Amino acid sequence: SGEVATTCPKCSRDRRNKKARCLSANLDKQVWHCNHCGWAGSLLEKREDRVDPGWRKPWRRPEPKPRTGLSAKVLGWFATRGIPQSVLDRNQISEGQVYMPQVEKEVNAIVFPYFRGGELINRKYRDGQKHFRMDTGAERVLDGLDDIGETTWIVEGEIDKLSVEVAGVTSCVSVPDGAPAETAKDYSSKFSFLDSDKERLATVKKWILAVDSDGPGRRLEVRPRWPSPRDE
């Protein structure tokens, strides 16, 4: 019963670290997902060949975990960036062990939770080598959706969002995957996650774009347009 971790029958045999326990399975809910190749499924789902063509597999909701206190090392790292514990607490930043595909093993990582209406939608993990990943099969949304106000800032990353709050502004959101490369194909499709929250975003009267001055940041700044009929 409960959550177990094991090797993945889809990808483990073809990888360097064949014994890495990259597949998570919930035996009570009869669901599984691989944190390396993304393979996921459920014993309760219909077979794909019997499903309507327009059917889309529902997003996976992460299992909330009790927030643990941040270690002195992590608090110290945030302190070097001028971010105090009070801001980390308000944003429910935590840390924990997670499988990181880039190194094919479990590592300690900072955990940035993404909420919509108080519900946990996704989490981003960042380890000490600046590797990133999000929960497999979970929905992509803006970080800080619940902080949106009539005037809202947009930044490129979770650390930027926290830094803006240190400066006194809590109405700030971050794109979930940073700024895509300026040469990325089908650039607009990388922001399809905005459609799920277009009604909420339409309440914004003024957007303040606080992005990097490099190529990807400049492209993000002029991204066809940000989702509000009252953009400024």
GROMACS .gro file of C-alpha atoms in nm:
model
  232
    1SER     CA    1   0.000   0.000   0.000
    2GLY     CA    2   0.099   0.365  -0.026
    3GLU     CA    3   0.371   0.524  -0.240
    4VAL     CA    4   0.661   0.312  -0.365
    5ALA     CA    5   0.960   0.389  -0.587
    6THR     CA    6   1.110   0.140  -0.829
    7THR     CA    7   1.279   0.113  -1.170
    8CYS     CA    8   1.086   0.193  -1.487
    9PRO     CA    9   1.006  -0.090  -1.730
   10LYS     CA   10   1.000   0.163  -2.014
   11CYS     CA   11   1.335   0.340  -1.981
   12SER     CA   12   1.556   0.199  -1.703
   13ARG     CA   13   1.713  -0.076  -1.912
   14ASP     CA   14   1.837   0.179  -2.168
   15ARG     CA   15   1.999   0.418  -1.922
   16ARG     CA   16   2.342   0.439  -1.763
   17ASN     CA   17   2.206   0.406  -1.410
   18LYS     CA   18   1.974   0.109  -1.459
   19LYS     CA   19   1.899   0.076  -1.087
   20ALA     CA   20   1.776   0.433  -1.032
   21ARG     CA   21   1.431   0.420  -0.873
   22CYS     CA   22   1.273   0.674  -1.106
   23LEU     CA   23   0.919   0.534  -1.121
   24SER     CA   24   0.671   0.631  -0.849
   25ALA     CA   25   0.360   0.419  -0.796
   26ASN     CA   26   0.065   0.474  -0.566
   27LEU     CA   27  -0.064   0.126  -0.493
   28ASP     CA   28  -0.383   0.250  -0.329
   29LYS     CA   29  -0.486   0.465  -0.626
   30GLN     CA   30  -0.337   0.222  -0.881
   31VAL     CA   31  -0.148   0.495  -1.067
   32TRP     CA   32   0.216   0.539  -1.163
   33HIS     CA   33   0.448   0.787  -1.331
   34CYS     CA   34   0.814   0.790  -1.428
   35ASN     CA   35   1.011   1.096  -1.325
   36HIS     CA   36   1.265   1.028  -1.599
   37CYS     CA   37   1.078   0.947  -1.921
   38GLY     CA   38   0.734   1.072  -1.818
   39TRP     CA   39   0.552   0.741  -1.872
   40ALA     CA   40   0.237   0.739  -1.661
   41GLY     CA   41  -0.088   0.551  -1.635
   42SER     CA   42  -0.359   0.396  -1.422
   43LEU     CA   43  -0.511   0.051  -1.393
   44LEU     CA   44  -0.848   0.224  -1.368
   45GLU     CA   45  -0.827   0.409  -1.703
   46LYS     CA   46  -0.987   0.286  -2.024
   47ARG     CA   47  -0.758   0.144  -2.289
   48GLU     CA   48  -0.641   0.417  -2.527
   49ASP     CA   49  -0.787   0.241  -2.834
   50ARG     CA   50  -1.132   0.258  -2.676
   51VAL     CA   51  -1.118   0.626  -2.586
   52ASP     CA   52  -1.273   0.899  -2.800
   53PRO     CA   53  -1.012   1.073  -3.023
   54GLY     CA   54  -1.077   1.407  -2.851
   55TRP     CA   55  -1.021   1.266  -2.504
   56ARG     CA   56  -0.724   1.407  -2.315
   57LYS     CA   57  -0.573   1.240  -2.016
   58PRO     CA   58  -0.651   1.448  -1.705
   59TRP     CA   59  -0.372   1.637  -1.534
   60ARG     CA   60  -0.212   1.461  -1.243
   61ARG     CA   61  -0.253   1.645  -0.912
   62PRO     CA   62   0.055   1.620  -0.686
   63GLU     CA   63   0.007   1.465  -0.345
   64PRO     CA   64   0.049   1.749  -0.089
   65LYS     CA   65   0.310   1.681   0.176
   66PRO     CA   66   0.351   1.846   0.515
   67ARG     CA   67   0.589   2.140   0.481
   68THR     CA   68   0.917   2.079   0.660
   69GLY     CA   69   1.146   2.347   0.798
   70LEU     CA   70   1.422   2.472   0.571
   71SER     CA   71   1.776   2.369   0.658
   72ALA     CA   72   2.037   2.623   0.761
   73LYS     CA   73   2.215   2.563   0.430
   74VAL     CA   74   1.908   2.648   0.221
   75LEU     CA   75   1.819   2.948   0.440
   76GLY     CA   76   2.176   3.069   0.403
   77TRP     CA   77   2.160   3.034   0.024
   78PHE     CA   78   1.843   3.242   0.009
   79ALA     CA   79   1.998   3.496   0.247
   80THR     CA   80   2.285   3.552   0.002
   81ARG     CA   81   2.019   3.658  -0.246
   82GLY     CA   82   1.854   3.890   0.005
   83ILE     CA   83   1.544   3.674   0.056
   84PRO     CA   84   1.441   3.636   0.425
   85GLN     CA   85   1.259   3.344   0.582
   86SER     CA   86   0.935   3.543   0.618
   87VAL     CA   87   0.903   3.562   0.238
   88LEU     CA   88   0.987   3.192   0.203
   89ASP     CA   89   0.722   3.105   0.461
   90ARG     CA   90   0.451   3.310   0.291
   91ASN     CA   91   0.525   3.135  -0.039
   92GLN     CA   92   0.542   2.794   0.134
   93ILE     CA   93   0.889   2.716   0.000
   94SER     CA   94   1.023   2.384   0.129
   95GLU     CA   95   1.294   2.129   0.055
   96GLY     CA   96   1.309   1.754   0.018
   97GLN     CA   97   1.440   1.452  -0.168
   98VAL     CA   98   1.334   1.414  -0.531
   99TYR     CA   99   1.445   1.209  -0.831
  100MET     CA  100   1.635   1.437  -1.072
  101PRO     CA  101   1.650   1.301  -1.430
  102GLN     CA  102   1.964   1.497  -1.519
  103VAL     CA  103   2.173   1.300  -1.268
  104GLU     CA  104   1.953   0.988  -1.254
  105LYS     CA  105   1.930   0.975  -0.877
  106GLU     CA  106   1.750   1.126  -0.579
  107VAL     CA  107   1.889   1.458  -0.461
  108ASN     CA  108   1.798   1.722  -0.206
  109ALA     CA  109   1.615   2.009  -0.373
  110ILE     CA  110   1.433   2.332  -0.300
  111VAL     CA  111   1.060   2.294  -0.368
  112PHE     CA  112   0.856   2.581  -0.516
  113PRO     CA  113   0.480   2.502  -0.496
  114TYR     CA  114   0.233   2.630  -0.756
  115PHE     CA  115  -0.123   2.697  -0.635
  116ARG     CA  116  -0.456   2.786  -0.791
  117GLY     CA  117  -0.727   2.889  -0.548
  118GLY     CA  118  -0.527   2.737  -0.264
  119GLU     CA  119  -0.504   2.398  -0.438
  120LEU     CA  120  -0.160   2.252  -0.512
  121ILE     CA  121  -0.131   2.226  -0.893
  122ASN     CA  122   0.239   2.163  -0.952
  123ARG     CA  123   0.582   2.190  -0.793
  124LYS     CA  124   0.920   2.294  -0.930
  125TYR     CA  125   1.237   2.141  -0.786
  126ARG     CA  126   1.584   2.299  -0.797
  127ASP     CA  127   1.896   2.120  -0.675
  128GLY     CA  128   2.239   2.255  -0.581
  129GLN     CA  129   2.369   2.207  -0.938
  130LYS     CA  130   2.086   2.421  -1.079
  131HIS     CA  131   1.900   2.126  -1.227
  132PHE     CA  132   1.525   2.172  -1.252
  133ARG     CA  133   1.217   1.957  -1.292
  134MET     CA  134   0.845   1.975  -1.224
  135ASP     CA  135   0.598   1.710  -1.113
  136THR     CA  136   0.541   1.459  -1.391
  137GLY     CA  137   0.204   1.492  -1.562
  138ALA     CA  138   0.103   1.797  -1.358
  139GLU     CA  139  -0.050   2.106  -1.515
  140ARG     CA  140   0.170   2.403  -1.607
  141VAL     CA  141   0.042   2.728  -1.453
  142LEU     CA  142   0.185   3.064  -1.354
  143ASP     CA  143   0.369   3.069  -1.022
  144GLY     CA  144   0.179   3.310  -0.799
  145LEU     CA  145  -0.170   3.285  -0.950
  146ASP     CA  146  -0.325   3.349  -0.609
  147ASP     CA  147  -0.124   3.673  -0.575
  148ILE     CA  148  -0.268   3.840  -0.886
  149GLY     CA  149  -0.397   4.195  -0.837
  150GLU     CA  150  -0.520   4.480  -1.054
  151THR     CA  151  -0.155   4.567  -1.118
  152THR     CA  152   0.057   4.254  -1.158
  153TRP     CA  153   0.425   4.202  -1.229
  154ILE     CA  154   0.553   3.924  -1.457
  155VAL     CA  155   0.903   3.783  -1.406
  156GLU     CA  156   1.105   3.494  -1.549
  157GLY     CA  157   1.157   3.273  -1.245
  158GLU     CA  158   1.062   3.183  -0.890
  159ILE     CA  159   1.364   3.356  -0.739
  160ASP     CA  160   1.272   3.675  -0.926
  161LYS     CA  161   0.919   3.655  -0.786
  162LEU     CA  162   1.051   3.623  -0.431
  163SER     CA  163   1.292   3.912  -0.489
  164VAL     CA  164   1.010   4.138  -0.609
  165GLU     CA  165   0.821   4.055  -0.291
  166VAL     CA  166   1.124   4.155  -0.083
  167ALA     CA  167   1.099   4.492  -0.259
  168GLY     CA  168   0.741   4.524  -0.131
  169VAL     CA  169   0.532   4.387  -0.422
  170THR     CA  170   0.334   4.067  -0.366
  171SER     CA  171   0.119   4.088  -0.683
  172CYS     CA  172   0.373   3.909  -0.899
  173VAL     CA  173   0.369   3.595  -1.115
  174SER     CA  174   0.643   3.395  -1.282
  175VAL     CA  175   0.625   3.191  -1.601
  176PRO     CA  176   0.677   2.824  -1.508
  177ASP     CA  177   0.965   2.740  -1.744
  178GLY     CA  178   1.150   3.068  -1.774
  179ALA     CA  179   1.175   3.255  -2.103
  180PRO     CA  180   1.187   3.021  -2.406
  181ALA     CA  181   1.472   3.064  -2.651
  182GLU     CA  182   1.403   3.354  -2.888
  183THR     CA  183   1.441   3.112  -3.181
  184ALA     CA  184   1.198   2.855  -3.037
  185LYS     CA  185   0.959   2.708  -3.293
  186ASP     CA  186   0.587   2.773  -3.241
  187TYR     CA  187   0.668   3.020  -2.965
  188SER     CA  188   0.306   3.101  -2.881
  189SER     CA  189   0.222   2.736  -2.804
  190LYS     CA  190   0.466   2.747  -2.513
  191PHE     CA  191   0.217   2.976  -2.337
  192SER     CA  192  -0.092   2.764  -2.395
  193PHE     CA  193  -0.111   2.718  -2.015
  194LEU     CA  194  -0.243   3.077  -1.994
  195ASP     CA  195  -0.573   2.971  -2.153
  196SER     CA  196  -0.675   2.779  -1.841
  197ASP     CA  197  -0.669   3.099  -1.633
  198LYS     CA  198  -0.772   3.360  -1.889
  199GLU     CA  199  -1.073   3.475  -1.687
  200ARG     CA  200  -0.860   3.530  -1.378
  201LEU     CA  201  -0.588   3.704  -1.580
  202ALA     CA  202  -0.844   3.928  -1.749
  203THR     CA  203  -0.904   4.099  -1.414
  204VAL     CA  204  -0.556   4.255  -1.437
  205LYS     CA  205  -0.573   4.621  -1.540
  206LYS     CA  206  -0.200   4.675  -1.573
  207TRP     CA  207   0.090   4.436  -1.642
  208ILE     CA  208   0.446   4.529  -1.546
  209LEU     CA  209   0.695   4.315  -1.736
  210ALA     CA  210   1.016   4.270  -1.535
  211VAL     CA  211   1.219   4.036  -1.754
  212ASP     CA  212   1.585   3.989  -1.834
  213SER     CA  213   1.750   4.210  -2.096
  214ASP     CA  214   1.895   3.916  -2.290
  215GLY     CA  215   1.748   3.770  -2.610
  216PRO     CA  216   1.495   3.534  -2.448
  217GLY     CA  217   1.385   3.807  -2.206
  218ARG     CA  218   1.329   4.061  -2.482
  219ARG     CA  219   1.130   3.804  -2.680
  220LEU     CA  220   0.921   3.727  -2.372
  221GLU     CA  221   0.854   4.098  -2.324
  222VAL     CA  222   0.691   4.127  -2.667
  223ARG     CA  223   0.532   3.780  -2.662
  224PRO     CA  224   0.237   3.834  -2.896
  225ARG     CA  225   0.050   3.997  -2.604
  226TRP     CA  226  -0.018   3.919  -2.243
  227PRO     CA  227  -0.366   3.781  -2.168
  228SER     CA  228  -0.583   4.077  -2.076
  229PRO     CA  229  -0.805   4.295  -2.290
  230ARG     CA  230  -0.681   4.586  -2.082
  231ASP     CA  231  -0.304   4.539  -2.120
  232GLU     CA  232  -0.085   4.844  -2.068
   0.00000   0.00000   0.00000
